[in-house]
Short mmCIF file of C-alpha atoms in Angstrom, two decimals:
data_model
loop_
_atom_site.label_atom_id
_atom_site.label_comp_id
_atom_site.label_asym_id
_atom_site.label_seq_id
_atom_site.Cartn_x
_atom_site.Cartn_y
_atom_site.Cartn_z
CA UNK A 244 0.00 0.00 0.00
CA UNK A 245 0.80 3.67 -0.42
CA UNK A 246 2.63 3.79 2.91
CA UNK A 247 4.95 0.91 2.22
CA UNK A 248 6.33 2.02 -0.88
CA UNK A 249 9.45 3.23 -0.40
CA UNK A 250 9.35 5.32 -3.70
CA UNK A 251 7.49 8.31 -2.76
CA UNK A 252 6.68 9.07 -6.66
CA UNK A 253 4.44 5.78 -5.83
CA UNK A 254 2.24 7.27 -3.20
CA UNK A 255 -0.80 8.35 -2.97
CA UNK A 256 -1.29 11.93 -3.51
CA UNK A 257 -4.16 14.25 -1.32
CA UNK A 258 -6.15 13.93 -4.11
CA UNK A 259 -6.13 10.54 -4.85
CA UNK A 260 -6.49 9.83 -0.33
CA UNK A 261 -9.67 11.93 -0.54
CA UNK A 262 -11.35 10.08 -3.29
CA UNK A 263 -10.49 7.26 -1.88
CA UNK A 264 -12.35 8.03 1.43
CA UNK A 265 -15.12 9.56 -0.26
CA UNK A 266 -15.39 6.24 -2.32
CA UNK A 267 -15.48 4.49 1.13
CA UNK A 268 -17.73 7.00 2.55
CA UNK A 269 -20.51 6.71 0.39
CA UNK A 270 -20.14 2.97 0.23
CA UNK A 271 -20.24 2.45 4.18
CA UNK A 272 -23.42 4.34 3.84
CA UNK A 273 -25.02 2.34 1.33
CA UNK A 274 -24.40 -0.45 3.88
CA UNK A 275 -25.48 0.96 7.31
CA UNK A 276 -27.85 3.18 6.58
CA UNK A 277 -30.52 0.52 6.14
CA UNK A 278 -29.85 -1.26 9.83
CA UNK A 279 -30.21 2.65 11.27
CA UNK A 280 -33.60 3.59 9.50
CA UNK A 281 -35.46 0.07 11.06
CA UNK A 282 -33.83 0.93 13.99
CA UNK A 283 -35.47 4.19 13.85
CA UNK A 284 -38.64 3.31 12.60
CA UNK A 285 -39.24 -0.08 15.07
CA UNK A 286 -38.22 2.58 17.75
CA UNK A 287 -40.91 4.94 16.56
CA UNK A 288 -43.29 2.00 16.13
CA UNK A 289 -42.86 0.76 20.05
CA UNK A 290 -42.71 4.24 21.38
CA UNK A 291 -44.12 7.07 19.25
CA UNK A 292 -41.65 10.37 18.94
CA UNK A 293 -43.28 13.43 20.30
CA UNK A 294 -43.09 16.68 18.23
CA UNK A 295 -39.78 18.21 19.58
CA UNK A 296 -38.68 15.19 20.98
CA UNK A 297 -35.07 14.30 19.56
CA UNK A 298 -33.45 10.77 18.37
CA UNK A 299 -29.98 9.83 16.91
CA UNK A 300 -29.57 8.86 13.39
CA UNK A 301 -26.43 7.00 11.73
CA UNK A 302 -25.19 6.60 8.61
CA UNK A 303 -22.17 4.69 9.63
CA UNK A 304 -19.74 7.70 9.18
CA UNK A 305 -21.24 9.98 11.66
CA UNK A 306 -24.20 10.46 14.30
CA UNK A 307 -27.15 13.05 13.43
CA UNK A 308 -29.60 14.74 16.48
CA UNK A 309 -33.07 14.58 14.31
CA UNK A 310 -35.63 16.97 16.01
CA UNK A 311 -38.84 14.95 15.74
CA UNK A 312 -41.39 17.34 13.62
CA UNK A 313 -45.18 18.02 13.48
CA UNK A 314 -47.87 15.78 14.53
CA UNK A 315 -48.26 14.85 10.68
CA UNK A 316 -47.37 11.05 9.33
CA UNK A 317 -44.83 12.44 6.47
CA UNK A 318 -41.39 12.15 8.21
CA UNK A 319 -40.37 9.28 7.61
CA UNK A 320 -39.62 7.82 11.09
CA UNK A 321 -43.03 8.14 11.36
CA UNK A 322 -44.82 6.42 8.17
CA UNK A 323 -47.40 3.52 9.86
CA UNK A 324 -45.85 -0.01 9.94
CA UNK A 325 -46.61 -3.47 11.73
CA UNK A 326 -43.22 -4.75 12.44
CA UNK A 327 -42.60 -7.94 14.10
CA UNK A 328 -38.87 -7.42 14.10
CA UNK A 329 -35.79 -6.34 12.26
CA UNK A 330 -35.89 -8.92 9.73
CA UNK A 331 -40.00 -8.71 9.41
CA UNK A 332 -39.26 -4.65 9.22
CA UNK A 333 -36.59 -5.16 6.34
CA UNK A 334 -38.83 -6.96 4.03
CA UNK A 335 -42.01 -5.12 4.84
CA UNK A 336 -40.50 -1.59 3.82
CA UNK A 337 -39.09 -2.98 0.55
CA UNK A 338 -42.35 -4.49 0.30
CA UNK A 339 -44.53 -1.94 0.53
CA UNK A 340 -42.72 1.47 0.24
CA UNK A 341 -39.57 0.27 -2.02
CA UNK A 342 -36.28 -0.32 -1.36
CA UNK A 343 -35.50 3.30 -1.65
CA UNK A 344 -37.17 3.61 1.44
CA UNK A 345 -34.26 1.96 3.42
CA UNK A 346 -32.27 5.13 2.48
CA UNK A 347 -34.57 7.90 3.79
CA UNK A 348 -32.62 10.46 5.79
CA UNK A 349 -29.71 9.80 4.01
CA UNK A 350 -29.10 12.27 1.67
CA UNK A 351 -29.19 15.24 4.37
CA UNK A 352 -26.58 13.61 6.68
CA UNK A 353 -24.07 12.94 3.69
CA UNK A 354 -23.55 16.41 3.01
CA UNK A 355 -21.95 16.72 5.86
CA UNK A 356 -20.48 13.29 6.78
CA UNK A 357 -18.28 13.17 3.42
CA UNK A 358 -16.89 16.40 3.72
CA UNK A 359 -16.07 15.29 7.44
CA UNK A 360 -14.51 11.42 6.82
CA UNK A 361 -12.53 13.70 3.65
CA UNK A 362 -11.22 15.80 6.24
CA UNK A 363 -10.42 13.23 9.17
CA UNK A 364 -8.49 10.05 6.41
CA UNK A 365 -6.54 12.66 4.75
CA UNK A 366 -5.32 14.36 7.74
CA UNK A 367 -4.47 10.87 8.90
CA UNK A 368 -2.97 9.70 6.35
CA UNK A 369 -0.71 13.41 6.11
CA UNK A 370 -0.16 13.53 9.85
CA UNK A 371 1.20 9.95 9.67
CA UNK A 372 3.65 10.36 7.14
CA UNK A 373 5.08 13.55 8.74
CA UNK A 374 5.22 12.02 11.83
CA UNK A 375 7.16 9.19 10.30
CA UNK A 376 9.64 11.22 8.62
CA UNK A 377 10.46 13.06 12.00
CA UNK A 378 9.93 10.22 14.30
CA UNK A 379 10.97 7.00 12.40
CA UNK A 380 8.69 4.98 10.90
CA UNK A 381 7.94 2.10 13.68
CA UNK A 382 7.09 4.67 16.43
CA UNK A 383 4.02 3.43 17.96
CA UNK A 384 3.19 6.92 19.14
CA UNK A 385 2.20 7.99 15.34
CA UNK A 386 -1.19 6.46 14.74
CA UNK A 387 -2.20 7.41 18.32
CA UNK A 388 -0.83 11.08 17.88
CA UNK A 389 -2.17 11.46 13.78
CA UNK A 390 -5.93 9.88 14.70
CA UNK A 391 -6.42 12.13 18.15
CA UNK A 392 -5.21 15.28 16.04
CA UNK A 393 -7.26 14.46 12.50
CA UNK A 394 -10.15 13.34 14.61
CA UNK A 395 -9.99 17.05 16.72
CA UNK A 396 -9.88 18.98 13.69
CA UNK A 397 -12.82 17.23 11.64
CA UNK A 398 -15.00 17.64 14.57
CA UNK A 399 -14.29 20.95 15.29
CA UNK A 400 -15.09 22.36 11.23
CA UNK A 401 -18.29 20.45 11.47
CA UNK A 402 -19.51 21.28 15.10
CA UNK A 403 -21.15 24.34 14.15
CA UNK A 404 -22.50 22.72 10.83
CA UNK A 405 -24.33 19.98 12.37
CA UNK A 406 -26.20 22.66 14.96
CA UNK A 407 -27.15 24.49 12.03
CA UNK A 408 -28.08 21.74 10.02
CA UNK A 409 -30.18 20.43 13.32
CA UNK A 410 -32.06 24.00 13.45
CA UNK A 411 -32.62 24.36 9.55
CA UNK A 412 -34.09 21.13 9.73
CA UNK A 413 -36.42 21.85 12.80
CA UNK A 414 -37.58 25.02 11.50
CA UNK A 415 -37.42 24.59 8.24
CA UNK A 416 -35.87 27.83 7.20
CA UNK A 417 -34.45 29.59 4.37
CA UNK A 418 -30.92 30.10 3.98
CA UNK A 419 -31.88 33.83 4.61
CA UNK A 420 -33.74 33.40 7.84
CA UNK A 421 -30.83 31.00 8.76
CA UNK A 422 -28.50 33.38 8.62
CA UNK A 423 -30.38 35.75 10.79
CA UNK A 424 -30.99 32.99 13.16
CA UNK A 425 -27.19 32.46 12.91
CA UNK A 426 -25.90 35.78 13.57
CA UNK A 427 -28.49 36.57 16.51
CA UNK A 428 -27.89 33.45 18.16
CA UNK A 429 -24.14 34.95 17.75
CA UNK A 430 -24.79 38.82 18.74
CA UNK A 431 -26.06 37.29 21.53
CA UNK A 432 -24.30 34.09 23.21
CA UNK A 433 -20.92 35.01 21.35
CA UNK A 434 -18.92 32.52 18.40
CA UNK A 435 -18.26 29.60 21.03
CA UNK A 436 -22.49 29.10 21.38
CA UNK A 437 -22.31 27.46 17.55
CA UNK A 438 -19.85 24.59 19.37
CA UNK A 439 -22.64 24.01 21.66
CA UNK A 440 -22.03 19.95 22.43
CA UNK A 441 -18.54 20.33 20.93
CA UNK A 442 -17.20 18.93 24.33
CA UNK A 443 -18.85 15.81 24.66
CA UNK A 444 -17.83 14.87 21.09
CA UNK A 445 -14.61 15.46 20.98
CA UNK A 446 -14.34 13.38 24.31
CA UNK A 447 -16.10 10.59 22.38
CA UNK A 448 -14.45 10.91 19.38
CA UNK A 449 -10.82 11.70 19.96
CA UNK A 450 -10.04 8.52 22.41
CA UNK A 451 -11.82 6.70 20.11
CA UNK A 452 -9.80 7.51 17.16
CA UNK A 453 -6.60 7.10 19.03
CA UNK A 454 -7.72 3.77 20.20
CA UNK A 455 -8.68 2.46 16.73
CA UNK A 456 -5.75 3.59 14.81
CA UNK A 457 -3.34 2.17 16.94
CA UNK A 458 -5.39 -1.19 17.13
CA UNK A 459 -5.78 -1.01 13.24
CA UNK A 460 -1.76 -0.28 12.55
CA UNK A 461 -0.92 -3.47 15.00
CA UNK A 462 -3.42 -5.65 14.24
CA UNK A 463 -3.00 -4.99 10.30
CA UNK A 464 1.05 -5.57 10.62
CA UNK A 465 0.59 -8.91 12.88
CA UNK A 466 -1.61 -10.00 10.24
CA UNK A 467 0.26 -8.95 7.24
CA UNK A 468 3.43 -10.62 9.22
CA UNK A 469 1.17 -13.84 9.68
CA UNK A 470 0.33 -14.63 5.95
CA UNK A 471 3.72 -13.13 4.59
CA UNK A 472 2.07 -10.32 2.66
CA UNK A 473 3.58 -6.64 2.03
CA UNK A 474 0.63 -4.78 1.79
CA UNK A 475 -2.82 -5.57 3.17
CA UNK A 476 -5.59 -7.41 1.54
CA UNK A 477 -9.21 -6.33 1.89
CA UNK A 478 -9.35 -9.23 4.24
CA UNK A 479 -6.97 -7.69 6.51
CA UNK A 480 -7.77 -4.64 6.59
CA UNK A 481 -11.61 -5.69 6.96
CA UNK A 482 -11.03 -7.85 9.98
CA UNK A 483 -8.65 -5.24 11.55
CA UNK A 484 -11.32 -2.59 11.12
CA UNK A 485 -13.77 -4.55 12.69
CA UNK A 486 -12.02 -5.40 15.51
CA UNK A 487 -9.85 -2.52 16.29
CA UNK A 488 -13.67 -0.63 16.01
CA UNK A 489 -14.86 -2.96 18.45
CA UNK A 490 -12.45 -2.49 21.32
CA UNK A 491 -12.66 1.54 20.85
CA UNK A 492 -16.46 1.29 20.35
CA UNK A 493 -16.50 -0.23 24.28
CA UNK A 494 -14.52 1.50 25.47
CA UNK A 495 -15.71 4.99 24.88
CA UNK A 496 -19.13 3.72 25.91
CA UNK A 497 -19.68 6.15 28.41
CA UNK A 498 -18.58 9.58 26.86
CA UNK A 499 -21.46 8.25 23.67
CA UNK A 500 -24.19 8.19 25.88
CA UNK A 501 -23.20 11.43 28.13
CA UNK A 502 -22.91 13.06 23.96
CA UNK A 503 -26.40 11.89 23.30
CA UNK A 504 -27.48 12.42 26.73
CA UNK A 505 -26.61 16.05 26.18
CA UNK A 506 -27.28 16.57 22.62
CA UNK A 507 -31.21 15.54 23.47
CA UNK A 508 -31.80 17.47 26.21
CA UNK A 509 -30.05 20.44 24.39
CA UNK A 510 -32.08 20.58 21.53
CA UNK A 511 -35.33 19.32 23.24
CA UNK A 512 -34.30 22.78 25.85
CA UNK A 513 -34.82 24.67 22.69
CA UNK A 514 -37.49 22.63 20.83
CA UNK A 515 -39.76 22.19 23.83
CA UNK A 516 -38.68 25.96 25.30
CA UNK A 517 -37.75 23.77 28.48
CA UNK A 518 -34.80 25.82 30.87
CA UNK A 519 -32.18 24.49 30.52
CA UNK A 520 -30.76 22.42 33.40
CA UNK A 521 -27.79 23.16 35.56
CA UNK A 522 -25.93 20.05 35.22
CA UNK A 523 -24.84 19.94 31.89
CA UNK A 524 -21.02 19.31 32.07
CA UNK A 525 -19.74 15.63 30.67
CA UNK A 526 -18.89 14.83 34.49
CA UNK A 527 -22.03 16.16 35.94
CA UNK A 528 -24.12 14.42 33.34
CA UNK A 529 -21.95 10.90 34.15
CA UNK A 530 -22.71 11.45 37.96
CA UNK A 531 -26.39 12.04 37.08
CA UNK A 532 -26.53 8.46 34.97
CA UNK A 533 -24.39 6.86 37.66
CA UNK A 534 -27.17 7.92 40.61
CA UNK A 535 -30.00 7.11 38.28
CA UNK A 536 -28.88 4.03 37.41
CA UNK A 537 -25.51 2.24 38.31
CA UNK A 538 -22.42 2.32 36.30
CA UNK A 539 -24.07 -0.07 33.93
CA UNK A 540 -26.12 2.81 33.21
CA UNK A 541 -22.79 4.55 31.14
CA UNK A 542 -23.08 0.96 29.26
CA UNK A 543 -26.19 1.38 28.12
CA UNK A 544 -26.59 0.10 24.18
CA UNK A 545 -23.25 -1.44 24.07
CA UNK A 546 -24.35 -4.20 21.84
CA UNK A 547 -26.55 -1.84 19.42
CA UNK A 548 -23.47 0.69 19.26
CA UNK A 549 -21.01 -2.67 18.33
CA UNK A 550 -23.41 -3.75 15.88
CA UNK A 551 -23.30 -0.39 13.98
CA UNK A 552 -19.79 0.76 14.63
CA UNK A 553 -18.21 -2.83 13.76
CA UNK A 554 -19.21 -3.32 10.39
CA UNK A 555 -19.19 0.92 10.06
CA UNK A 556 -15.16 0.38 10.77
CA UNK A 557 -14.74 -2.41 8.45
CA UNK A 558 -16.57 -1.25 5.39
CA UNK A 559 -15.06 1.98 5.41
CA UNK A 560 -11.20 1.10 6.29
CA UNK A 561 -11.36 -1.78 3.89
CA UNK A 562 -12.39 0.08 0.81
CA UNK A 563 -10.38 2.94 2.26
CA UNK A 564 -7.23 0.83 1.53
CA UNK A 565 -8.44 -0.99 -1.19
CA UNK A 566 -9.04 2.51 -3.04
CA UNK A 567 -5.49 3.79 -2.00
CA UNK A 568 -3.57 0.38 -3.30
CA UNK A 569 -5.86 0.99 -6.38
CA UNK A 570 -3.95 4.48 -6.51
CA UNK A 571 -0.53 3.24 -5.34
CA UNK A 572 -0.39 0.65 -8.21
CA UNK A 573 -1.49 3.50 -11.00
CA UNK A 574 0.92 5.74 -9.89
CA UNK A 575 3.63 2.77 -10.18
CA UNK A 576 2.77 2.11 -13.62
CA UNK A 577 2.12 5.97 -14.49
CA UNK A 578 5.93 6.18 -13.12
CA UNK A 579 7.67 3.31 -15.10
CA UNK A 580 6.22 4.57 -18.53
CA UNK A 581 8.97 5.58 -20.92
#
């Protein structure tokens, strides 16, 4: 792959790293997307969304805080449906609505999650190299230090984006009216009120990242050392994905459900005009969960969260890799042309 060819002519330019993770972007979508909308929907169908009420949406790249809308049946969490199950849900929507229907919501959140996975696999992919040209190549700090740092900048440019995005969507407003929204909201809490929930994302996020890379740059090197190969296969970096996903995913448990503990009751605060609440630090939140109920509480949804973040981590690594060896190899031949 691009990062073990020693000829840098060979690697893989910015360009060619950010098609590649848009590639993978859009094709983890394609994938998870489905599994999140009968999520969504069976959840709707057991336990009917209020208007203002909030829920979290995936599309395997990224989480989206969906403000639940008017009483009407045309959102599409909300469209009527007998569902015995996941499976029972699955073939019923293709069934009766099309199999279009298993993509509703999508569109919306991938304007914003491929600009954001562009963002975070290039920087990683940059910040690794230069870390390997001042810190030698086997340091075991670099995937730790080049996923925390990529992972801190992509969620800071999209911060404010995705509380904008939230609102427009809520409100359905015009980019005009957004604006004023925008700049009153900023005459009068200041710039640092559009990183409302910043916190608790980037304490989700940036352990996670630095957990995954450095489980995905081990795991992927014991297992290209295991079958004698010099680059990884799709089948390495697919199971390293997957696992190296799965450790980070339990891990940073806890700081996911104190984000969408906090997200909700943010945007329900200004949904539902309900004050908002005192205790709405990361700690404060965790102490709240932990009285209500038990530590086990901060563990809530680990196996959902696994389900969705396993195969997320696979897909999108996999063809990730696949798309940059695609790149390495054209560059190779590009080079040895008379």
């Amino acid at each position: 792959m691009a990062e073990m060819s020693d000829n840098n002519l060979d690697k893989t330019t910015i360009i060619q790293q950010a098609i590649a993770s848009c590639c993978g972007a859009i094709i983890t979508s394609l994938f998870v997307t489905p599994l999140d909308v009968i999520k969504t929907r069976l959840q709707a169908q057991s336990n009917p969304f209020p208007k203002g009420k909030c829920f979290v949406y995936s599309n395997g790249l990224m989480d989206h805080i969906c403000v639940c809308e008017n009483g009407d049946s045309k959102a599409w969490y909300k469209k009527t449906g007998h569902f015995k199950g996941t499976l029972d849900a699955f073939v019923k929507i293709i069934q009766i609505e099309g199999i279009k229907s298993l993509w509703t919501g999508l569109p919306p959140t991938l304007i914003m999650a491929l600009p954001t996975t562009v963002i975070y696999f290039t920087c990683y992919d940059q910040l690794s190299e230069a870390l390997k040209s001042r810190l030698g190549k086997d340091d075991e700090h670099i995937p730790v230090l080049a996923g925390s740092l990529s992972r801190f900048g992509s969620v800071t440019v999209v911060s404010p984006l995705e509380l904008i995005r939230t609102r427009m969507q809520y409100r359905k407003l015009s980019y005009k009216q957004l604006y004023t929204c925008v700049s009153s909201k900023v005459a009068t809490d200041g710039w640092f009120s559009l990183w409302r929930g910043w916190s608790s994302t980037v304490l989700r996020d940036v352990p996670f990242s630095a957990m995954y890379w450095y489980n995905y740059e081990r795991f992927k090197k014991m297992m290209c050392k295991e079958v004698g190969a010099q680059e990884p296969t799709f089948f390495i970096a697919f199971t390293s994905g997957a696992a190296s996903g799965s450790i980070a995913a339990v891990i940073t448990l806890p700081f996911d459900v104190v984000k969408t503990h906090r997200q909700t009751e943010l945007w329900e605060s200004e949904t539902l005009k309900i004050p908002q609440r005192d205790c709405t630090s990361t700690w404060a939140v965790m102490r709240k969960i932990v009285a209500k109920n038990g530590i086990t509480g901060l563990f809530a949804g680990a196996i959902p969260r696994l389900f969705k973040v396993a195969p997320a981590c696979a897909i999108m690594i996999s063809t990730y890799e696949y798309g940059k060896s695609f790149f390495s190899h054209l560059n190779e031949k590009m080079n040895q042309r008379p």
